[in-house]
Short mmCIF file of N, CA and C in Angstrom, two decimals:
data_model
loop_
_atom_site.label_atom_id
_atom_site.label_comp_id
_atom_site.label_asym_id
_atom_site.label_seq_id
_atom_site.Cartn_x
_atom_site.Cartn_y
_atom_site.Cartn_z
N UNK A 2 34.22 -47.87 16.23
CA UNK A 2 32.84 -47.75 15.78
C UNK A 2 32.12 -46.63 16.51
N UNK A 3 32.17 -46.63 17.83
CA UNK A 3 32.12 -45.84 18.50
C UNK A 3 32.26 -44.03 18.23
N UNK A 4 33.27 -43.60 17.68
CA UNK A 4 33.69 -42.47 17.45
C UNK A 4 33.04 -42.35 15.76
N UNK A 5 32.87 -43.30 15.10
CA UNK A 5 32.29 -42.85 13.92
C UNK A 5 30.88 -42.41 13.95
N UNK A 6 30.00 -43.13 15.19
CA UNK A 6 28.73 -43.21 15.13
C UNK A 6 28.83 -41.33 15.59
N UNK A 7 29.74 -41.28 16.62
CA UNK A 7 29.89 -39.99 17.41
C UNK A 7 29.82 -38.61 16.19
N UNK A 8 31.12 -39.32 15.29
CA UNK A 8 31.41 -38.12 14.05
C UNK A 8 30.08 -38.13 12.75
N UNK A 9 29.18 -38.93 12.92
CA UNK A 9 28.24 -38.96 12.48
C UNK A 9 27.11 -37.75 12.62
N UNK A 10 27.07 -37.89 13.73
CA UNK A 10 25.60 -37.33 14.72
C UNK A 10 25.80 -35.69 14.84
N UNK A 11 27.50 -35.33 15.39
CA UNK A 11 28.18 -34.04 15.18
C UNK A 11 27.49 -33.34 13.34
N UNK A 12 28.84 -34.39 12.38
CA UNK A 12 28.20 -33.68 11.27
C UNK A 12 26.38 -33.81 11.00
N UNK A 13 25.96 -34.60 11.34
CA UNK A 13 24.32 -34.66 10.53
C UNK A 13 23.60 -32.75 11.93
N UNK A 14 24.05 -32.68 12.88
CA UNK A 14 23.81 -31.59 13.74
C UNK A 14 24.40 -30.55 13.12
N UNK A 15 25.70 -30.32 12.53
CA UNK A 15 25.66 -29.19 11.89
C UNK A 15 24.94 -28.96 10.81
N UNK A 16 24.76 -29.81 9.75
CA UNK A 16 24.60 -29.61 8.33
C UNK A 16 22.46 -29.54 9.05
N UNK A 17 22.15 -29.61 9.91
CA UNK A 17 20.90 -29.31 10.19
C UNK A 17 20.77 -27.93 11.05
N UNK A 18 21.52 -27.44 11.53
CA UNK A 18 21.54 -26.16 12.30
C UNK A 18 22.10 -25.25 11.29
N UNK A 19 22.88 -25.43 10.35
CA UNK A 19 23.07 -24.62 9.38
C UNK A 19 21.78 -24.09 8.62
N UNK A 20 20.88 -24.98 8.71
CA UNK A 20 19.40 -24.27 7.63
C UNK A 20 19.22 -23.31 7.89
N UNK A 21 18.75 -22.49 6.74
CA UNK A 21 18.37 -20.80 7.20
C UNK A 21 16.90 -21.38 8.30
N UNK A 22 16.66 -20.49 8.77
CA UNK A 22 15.66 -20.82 9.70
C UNK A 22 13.86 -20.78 9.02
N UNK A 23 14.56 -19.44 8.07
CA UNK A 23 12.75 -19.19 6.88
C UNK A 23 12.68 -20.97 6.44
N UNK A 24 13.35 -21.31 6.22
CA UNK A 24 13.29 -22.81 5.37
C UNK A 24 12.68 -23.48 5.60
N UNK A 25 13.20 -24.15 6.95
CA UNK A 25 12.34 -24.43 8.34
C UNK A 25 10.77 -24.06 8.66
N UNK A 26 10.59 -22.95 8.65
CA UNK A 26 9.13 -22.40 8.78
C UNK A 26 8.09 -21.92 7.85
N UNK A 27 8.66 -22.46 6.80
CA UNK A 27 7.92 -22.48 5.54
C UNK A 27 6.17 -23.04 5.84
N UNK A 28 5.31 -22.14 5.20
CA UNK A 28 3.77 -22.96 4.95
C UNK A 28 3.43 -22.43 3.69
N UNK A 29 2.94 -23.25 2.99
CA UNK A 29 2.37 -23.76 1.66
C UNK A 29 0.99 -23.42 1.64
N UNK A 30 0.04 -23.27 0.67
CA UNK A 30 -1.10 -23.57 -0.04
C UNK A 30 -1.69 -22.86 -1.13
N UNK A 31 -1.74 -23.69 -2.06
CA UNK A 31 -2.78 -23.56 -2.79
C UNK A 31 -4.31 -23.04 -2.86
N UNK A 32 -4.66 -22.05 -3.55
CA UNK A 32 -5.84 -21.57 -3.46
C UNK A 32 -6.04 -21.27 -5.15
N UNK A 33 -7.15 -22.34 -5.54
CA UNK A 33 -7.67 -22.52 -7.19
C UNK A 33 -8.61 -21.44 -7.28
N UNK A 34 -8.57 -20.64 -8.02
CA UNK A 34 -9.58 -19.73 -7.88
C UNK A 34 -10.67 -19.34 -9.61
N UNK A 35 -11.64 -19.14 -9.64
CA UNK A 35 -12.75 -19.46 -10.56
C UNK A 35 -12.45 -19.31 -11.31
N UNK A 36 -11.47 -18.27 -12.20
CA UNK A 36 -10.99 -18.05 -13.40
C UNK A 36 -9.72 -18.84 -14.06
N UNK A 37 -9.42 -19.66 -13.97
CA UNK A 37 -8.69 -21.05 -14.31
C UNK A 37 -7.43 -20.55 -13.40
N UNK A 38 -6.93 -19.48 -12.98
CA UNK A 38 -5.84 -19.34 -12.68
C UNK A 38 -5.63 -20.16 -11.10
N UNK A 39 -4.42 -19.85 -9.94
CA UNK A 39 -4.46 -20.26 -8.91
C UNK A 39 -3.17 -19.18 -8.39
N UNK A 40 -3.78 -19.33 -7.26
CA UNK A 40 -2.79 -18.17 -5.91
C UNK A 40 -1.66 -19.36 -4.96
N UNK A 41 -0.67 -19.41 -5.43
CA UNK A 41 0.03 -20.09 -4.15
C UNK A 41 0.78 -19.55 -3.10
N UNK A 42 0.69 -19.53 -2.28
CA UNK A 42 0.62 -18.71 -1.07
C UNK A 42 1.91 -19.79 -0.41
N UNK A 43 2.87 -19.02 0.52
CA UNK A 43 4.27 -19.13 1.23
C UNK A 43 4.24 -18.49 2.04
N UNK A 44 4.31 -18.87 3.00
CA UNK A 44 4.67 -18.17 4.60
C UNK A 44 6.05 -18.02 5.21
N UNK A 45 6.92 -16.95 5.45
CA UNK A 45 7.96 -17.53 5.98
C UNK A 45 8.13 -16.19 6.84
N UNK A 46 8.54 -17.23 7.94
CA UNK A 46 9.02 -16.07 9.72
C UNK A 46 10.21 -15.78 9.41
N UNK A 47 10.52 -14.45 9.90
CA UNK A 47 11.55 -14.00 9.54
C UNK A 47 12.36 -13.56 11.52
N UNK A 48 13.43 -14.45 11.14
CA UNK A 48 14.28 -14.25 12.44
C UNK A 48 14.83 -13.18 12.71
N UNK A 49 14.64 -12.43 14.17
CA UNK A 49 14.73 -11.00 14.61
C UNK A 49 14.88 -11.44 16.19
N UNK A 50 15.70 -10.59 16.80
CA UNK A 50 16.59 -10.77 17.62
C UNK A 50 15.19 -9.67 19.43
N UNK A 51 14.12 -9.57 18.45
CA UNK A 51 12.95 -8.99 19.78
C UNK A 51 12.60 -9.65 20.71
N UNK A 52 11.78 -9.38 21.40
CA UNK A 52 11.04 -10.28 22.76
C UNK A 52 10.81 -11.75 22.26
N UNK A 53 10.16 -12.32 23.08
CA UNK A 53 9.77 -13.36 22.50
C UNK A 53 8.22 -13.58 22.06
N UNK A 54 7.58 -12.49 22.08
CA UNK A 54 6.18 -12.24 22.17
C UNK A 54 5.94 -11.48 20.92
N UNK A 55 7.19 -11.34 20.08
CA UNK A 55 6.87 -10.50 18.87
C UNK A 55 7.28 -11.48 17.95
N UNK A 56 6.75 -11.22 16.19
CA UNK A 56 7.07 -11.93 15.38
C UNK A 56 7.13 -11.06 14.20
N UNK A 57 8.11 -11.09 13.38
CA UNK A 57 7.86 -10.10 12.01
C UNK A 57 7.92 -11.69 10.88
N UNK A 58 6.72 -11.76 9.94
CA UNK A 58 6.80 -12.47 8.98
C UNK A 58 6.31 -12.09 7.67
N UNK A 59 6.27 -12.65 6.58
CA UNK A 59 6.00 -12.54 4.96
C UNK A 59 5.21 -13.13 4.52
N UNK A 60 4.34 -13.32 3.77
CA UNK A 60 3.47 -13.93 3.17
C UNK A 60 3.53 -13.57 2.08
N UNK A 61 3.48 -14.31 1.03
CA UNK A 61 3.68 -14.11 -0.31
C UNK A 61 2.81 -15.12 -1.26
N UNK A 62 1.88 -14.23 -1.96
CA UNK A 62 1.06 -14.46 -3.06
C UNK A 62 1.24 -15.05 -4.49
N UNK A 63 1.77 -15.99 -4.99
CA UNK A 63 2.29 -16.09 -6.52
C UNK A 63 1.06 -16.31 -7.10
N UNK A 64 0.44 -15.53 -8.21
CA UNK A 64 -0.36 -15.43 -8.53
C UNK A 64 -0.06 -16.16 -10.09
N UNK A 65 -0.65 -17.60 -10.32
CA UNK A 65 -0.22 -18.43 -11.46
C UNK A 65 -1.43 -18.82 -12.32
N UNK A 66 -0.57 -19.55 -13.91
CA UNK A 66 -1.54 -19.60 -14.82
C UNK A 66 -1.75 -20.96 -14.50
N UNK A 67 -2.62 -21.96 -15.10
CA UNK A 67 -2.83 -22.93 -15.12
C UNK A 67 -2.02 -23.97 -15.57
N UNK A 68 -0.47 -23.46 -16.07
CA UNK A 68 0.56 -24.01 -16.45
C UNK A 68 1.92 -23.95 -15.37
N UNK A 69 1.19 -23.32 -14.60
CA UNK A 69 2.14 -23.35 -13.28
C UNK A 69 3.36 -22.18 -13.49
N UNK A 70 3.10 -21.32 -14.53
CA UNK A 70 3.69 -19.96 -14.28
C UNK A 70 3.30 -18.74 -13.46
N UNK A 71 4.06 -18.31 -12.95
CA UNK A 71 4.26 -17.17 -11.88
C UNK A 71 3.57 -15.63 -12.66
N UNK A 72 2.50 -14.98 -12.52
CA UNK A 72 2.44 -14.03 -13.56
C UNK A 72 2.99 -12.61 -12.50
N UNK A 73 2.37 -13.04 -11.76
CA UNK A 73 2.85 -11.96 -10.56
C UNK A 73 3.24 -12.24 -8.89
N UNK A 74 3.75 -11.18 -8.28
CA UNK A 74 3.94 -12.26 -6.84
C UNK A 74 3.19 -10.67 -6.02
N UNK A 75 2.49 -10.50 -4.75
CA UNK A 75 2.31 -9.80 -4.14
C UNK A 75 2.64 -10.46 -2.71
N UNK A 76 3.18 -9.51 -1.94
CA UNK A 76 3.73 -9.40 -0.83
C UNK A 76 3.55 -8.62 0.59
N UNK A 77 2.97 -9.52 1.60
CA UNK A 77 2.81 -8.79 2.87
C UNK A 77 3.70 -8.65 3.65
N UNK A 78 4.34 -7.74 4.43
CA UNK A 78 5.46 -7.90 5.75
C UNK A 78 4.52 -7.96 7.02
N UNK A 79 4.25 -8.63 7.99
CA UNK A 79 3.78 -8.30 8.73
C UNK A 79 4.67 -8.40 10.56
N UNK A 80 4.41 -7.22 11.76
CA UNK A 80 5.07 -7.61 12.56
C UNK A 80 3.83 -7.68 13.60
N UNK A 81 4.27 -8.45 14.16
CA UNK A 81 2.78 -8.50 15.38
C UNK A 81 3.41 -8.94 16.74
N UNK A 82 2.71 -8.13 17.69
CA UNK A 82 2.86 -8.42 19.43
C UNK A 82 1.39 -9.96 19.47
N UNK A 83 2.26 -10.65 20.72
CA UNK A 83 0.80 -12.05 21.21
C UNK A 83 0.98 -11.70 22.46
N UNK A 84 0.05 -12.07 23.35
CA UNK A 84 0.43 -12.48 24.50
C UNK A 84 -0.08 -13.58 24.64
N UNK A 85 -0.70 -14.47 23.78
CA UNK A 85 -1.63 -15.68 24.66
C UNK A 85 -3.28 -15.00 24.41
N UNK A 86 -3.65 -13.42 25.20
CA UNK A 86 -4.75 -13.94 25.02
C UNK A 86 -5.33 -12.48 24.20
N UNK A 87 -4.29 -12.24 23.47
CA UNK A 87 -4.60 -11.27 22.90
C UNK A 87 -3.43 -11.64 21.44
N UNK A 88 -3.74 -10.47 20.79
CA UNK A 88 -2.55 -10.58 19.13
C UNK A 88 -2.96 -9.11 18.15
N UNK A 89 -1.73 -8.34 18.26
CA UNK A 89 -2.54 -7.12 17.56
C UNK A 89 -0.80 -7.15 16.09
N UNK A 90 -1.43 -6.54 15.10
CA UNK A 90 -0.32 -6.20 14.13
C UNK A 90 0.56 -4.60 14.21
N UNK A 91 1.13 -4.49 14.54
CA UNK A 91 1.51 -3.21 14.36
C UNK A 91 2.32 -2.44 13.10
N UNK A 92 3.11 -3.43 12.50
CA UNK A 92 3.10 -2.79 10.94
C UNK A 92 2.97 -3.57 9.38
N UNK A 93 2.91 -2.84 8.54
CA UNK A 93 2.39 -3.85 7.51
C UNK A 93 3.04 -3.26 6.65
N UNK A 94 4.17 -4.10 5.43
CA UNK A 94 4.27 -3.46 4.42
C UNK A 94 3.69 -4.56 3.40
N UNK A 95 3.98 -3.59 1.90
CA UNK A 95 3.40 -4.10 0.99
C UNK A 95 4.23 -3.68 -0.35
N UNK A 96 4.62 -5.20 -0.91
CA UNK A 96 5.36 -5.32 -2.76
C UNK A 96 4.79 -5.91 -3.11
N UNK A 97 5.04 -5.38 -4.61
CA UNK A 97 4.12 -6.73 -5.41
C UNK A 97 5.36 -6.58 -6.50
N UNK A 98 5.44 -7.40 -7.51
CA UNK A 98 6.49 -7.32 -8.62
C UNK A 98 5.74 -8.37 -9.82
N UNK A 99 5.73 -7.87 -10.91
CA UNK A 99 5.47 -8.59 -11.94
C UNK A 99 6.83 -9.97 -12.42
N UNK A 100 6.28 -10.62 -12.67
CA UNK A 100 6.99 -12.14 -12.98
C UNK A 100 7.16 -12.19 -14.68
N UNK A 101 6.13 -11.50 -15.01
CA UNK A 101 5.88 -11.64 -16.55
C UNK A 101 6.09 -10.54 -17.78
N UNK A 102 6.56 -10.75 -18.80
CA UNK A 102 6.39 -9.42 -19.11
C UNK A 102 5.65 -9.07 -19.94
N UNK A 103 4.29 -9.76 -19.93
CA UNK A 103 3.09 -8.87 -20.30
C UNK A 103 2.45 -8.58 -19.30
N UNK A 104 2.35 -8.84 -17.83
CA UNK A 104 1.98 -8.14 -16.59
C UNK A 104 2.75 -6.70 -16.02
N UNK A 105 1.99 -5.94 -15.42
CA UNK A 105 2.33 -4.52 -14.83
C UNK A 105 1.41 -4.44 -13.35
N UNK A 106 2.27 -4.27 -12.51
CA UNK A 106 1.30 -3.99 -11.46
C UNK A 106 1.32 -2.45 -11.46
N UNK A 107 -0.37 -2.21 -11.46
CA UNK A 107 -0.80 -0.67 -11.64
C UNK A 107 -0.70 -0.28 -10.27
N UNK A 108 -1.37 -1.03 -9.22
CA UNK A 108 -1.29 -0.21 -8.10
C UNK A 108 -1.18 -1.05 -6.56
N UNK A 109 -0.58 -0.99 -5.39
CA UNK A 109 -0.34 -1.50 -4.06
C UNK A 109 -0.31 -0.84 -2.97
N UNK A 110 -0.98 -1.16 -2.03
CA UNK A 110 -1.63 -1.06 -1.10
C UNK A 110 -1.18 -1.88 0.44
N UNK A 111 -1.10 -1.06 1.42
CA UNK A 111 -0.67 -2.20 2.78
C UNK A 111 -1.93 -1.72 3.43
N UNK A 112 -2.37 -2.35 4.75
CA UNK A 112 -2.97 -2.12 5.62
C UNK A 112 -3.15 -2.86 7.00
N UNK A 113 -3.68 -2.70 7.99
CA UNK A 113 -3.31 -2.98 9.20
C UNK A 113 -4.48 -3.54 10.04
N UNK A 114 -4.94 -4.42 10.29
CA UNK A 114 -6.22 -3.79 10.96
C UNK A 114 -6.45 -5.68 12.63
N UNK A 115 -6.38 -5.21 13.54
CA UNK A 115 -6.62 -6.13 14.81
C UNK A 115 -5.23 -7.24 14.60
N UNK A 116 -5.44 -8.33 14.23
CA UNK A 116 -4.42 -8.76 14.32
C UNK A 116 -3.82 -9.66 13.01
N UNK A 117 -4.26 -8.76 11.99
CA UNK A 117 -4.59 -8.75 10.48
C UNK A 117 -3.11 -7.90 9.44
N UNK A 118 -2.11 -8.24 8.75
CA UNK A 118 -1.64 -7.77 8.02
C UNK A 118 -2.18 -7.81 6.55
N UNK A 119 -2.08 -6.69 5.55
CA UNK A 119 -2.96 -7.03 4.61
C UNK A 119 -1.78 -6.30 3.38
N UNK A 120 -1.48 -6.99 2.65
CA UNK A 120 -1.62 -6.16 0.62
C UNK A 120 -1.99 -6.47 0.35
N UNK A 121 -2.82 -5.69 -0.91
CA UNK A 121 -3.42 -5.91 -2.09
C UNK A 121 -2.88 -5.11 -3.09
N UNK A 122 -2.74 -5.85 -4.68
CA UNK A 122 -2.41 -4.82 -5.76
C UNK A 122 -3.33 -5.28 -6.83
N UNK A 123 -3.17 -4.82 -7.45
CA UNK A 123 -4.00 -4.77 -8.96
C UNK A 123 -2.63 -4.78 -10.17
N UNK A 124 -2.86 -5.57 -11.22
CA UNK A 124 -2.10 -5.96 -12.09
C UNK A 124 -2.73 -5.70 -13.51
N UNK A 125 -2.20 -5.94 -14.56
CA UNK A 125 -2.83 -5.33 -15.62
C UNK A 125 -1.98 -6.83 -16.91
N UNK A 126 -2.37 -6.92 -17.77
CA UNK A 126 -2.05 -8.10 -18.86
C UNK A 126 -2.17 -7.17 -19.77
N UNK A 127 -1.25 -6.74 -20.69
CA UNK A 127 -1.06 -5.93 -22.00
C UNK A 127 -0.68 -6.77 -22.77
N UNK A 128 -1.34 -6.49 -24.26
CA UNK A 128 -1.23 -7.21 -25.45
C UNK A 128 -0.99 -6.06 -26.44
N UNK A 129 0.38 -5.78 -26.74
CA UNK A 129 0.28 -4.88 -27.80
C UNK A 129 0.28 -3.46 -27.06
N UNK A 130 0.47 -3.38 -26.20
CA UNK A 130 0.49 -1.74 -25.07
C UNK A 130 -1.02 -1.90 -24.77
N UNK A 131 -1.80 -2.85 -24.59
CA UNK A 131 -3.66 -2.57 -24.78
C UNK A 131 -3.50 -3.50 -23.51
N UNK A 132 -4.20 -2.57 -22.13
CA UNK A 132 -4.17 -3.48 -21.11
C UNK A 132 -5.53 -4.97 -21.65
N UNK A 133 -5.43 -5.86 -21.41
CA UNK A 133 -6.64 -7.01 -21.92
C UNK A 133 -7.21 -7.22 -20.96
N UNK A 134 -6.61 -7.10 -19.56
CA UNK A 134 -6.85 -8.10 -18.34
C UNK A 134 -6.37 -7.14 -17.01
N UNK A 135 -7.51 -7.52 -16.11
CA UNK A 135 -7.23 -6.83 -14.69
C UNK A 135 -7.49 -7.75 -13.73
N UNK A 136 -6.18 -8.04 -13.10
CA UNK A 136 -6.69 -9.01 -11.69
C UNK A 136 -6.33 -8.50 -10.08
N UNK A 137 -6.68 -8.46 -9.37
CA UNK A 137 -6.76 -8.12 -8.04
C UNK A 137 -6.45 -8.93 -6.91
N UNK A 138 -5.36 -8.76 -6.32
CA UNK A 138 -4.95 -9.78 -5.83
C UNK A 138 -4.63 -9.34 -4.34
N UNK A 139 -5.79 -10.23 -3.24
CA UNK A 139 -5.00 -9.56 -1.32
C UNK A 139 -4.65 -10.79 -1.01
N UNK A 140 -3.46 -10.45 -0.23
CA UNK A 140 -2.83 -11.54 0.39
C UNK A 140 -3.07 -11.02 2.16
N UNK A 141 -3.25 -11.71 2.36
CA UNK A 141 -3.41 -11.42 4.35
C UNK A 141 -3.04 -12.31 5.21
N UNK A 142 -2.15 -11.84 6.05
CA UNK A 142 -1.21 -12.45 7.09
C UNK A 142 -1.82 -12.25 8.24
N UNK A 143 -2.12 -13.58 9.14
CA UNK A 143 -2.45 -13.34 10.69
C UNK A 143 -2.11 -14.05 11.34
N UNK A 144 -1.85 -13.50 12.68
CA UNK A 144 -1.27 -13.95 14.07
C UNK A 144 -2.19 -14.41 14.93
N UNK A 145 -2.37 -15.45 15.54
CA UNK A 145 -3.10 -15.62 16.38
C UNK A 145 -2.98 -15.48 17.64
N UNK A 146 -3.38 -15.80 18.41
CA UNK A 146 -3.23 -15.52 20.43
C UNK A 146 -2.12 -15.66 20.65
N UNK A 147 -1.35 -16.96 20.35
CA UNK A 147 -0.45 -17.47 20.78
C UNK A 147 0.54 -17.40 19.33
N UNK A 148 0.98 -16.93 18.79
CA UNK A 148 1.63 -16.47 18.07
C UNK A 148 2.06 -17.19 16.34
N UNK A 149 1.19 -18.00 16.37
CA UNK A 149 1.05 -18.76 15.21
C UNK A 149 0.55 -17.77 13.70
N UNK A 150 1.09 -18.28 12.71
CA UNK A 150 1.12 -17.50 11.51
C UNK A 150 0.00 -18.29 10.66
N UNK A 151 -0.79 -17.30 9.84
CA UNK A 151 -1.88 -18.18 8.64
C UNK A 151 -1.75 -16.95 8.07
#
């Protein structure tokens, strides 16, 4: 009994150290926004072999209809130094990709600013080659003192 409980605990430790680690550090939310649509927002740290005072992570925008389709996704990279009593970003990239194919993203944007990662793009809804619809979408990634992600 003994050795089964043992061969138990072994496999349930691998098949849990096997998780990719983004999996693990996943954050969620929802943000409903006035025009029936909604932004769901995903956080995931991305494992890198730096100090321990640095962090490179993603944030990602799915920008959905009220039917819970994806029309577009925009995308921050962000890498940031903490020490505790400070937190600055030092680079920022920025994708966006259409989900749909009456969406086009016209234009994207990164930016950088204290301890702030930022994209924004602009998207377009064509009916017939006739853009109908323009939505604008920033997603922003931040680090805090101590190295926590929002």
């Amino acid at each position: 009994m003994k050795k089964i409980v043992t061969l138990f605990t072994i496999i349930s430790s691998i098949l849990f150290l096997s998780l990719p680690v983004s999996a693990l550090e996943q954050k969620r939310e929802i943000i409903q926004l006035d025009n029936g649509y909604y932004l769901e927002t995903i956080i995931e740290e991305i494992p890198t072999t730096r100090a321990s005072n640095q962090k490179t992570a993603k944030k990602t925008g799915n920008y959905k209809n009220a039917q819970g389709t994806t029309m577009f996704s925009v995308t921050v990279t962000g890498t940031f130094t903490y020490t505790g009593s400070s937190s600055t970003c030092t680079k920022s990239i920025a994708s966006a990709t259409s989900k749909n194919a009456n969406w086009k993203i016209s234009s994207k944007s990164a930016s950088k600013s204290g301890n702030k990662a930022t994209a924004k793009a602009t998207a377009k809804r064509y009916v017939d080659g006739t853009a109908v619809e323009t939505q604008n979408c920033t997603v922003t990634l931040t680090c805090s003192l101590n190295g926590s992600l929002s």
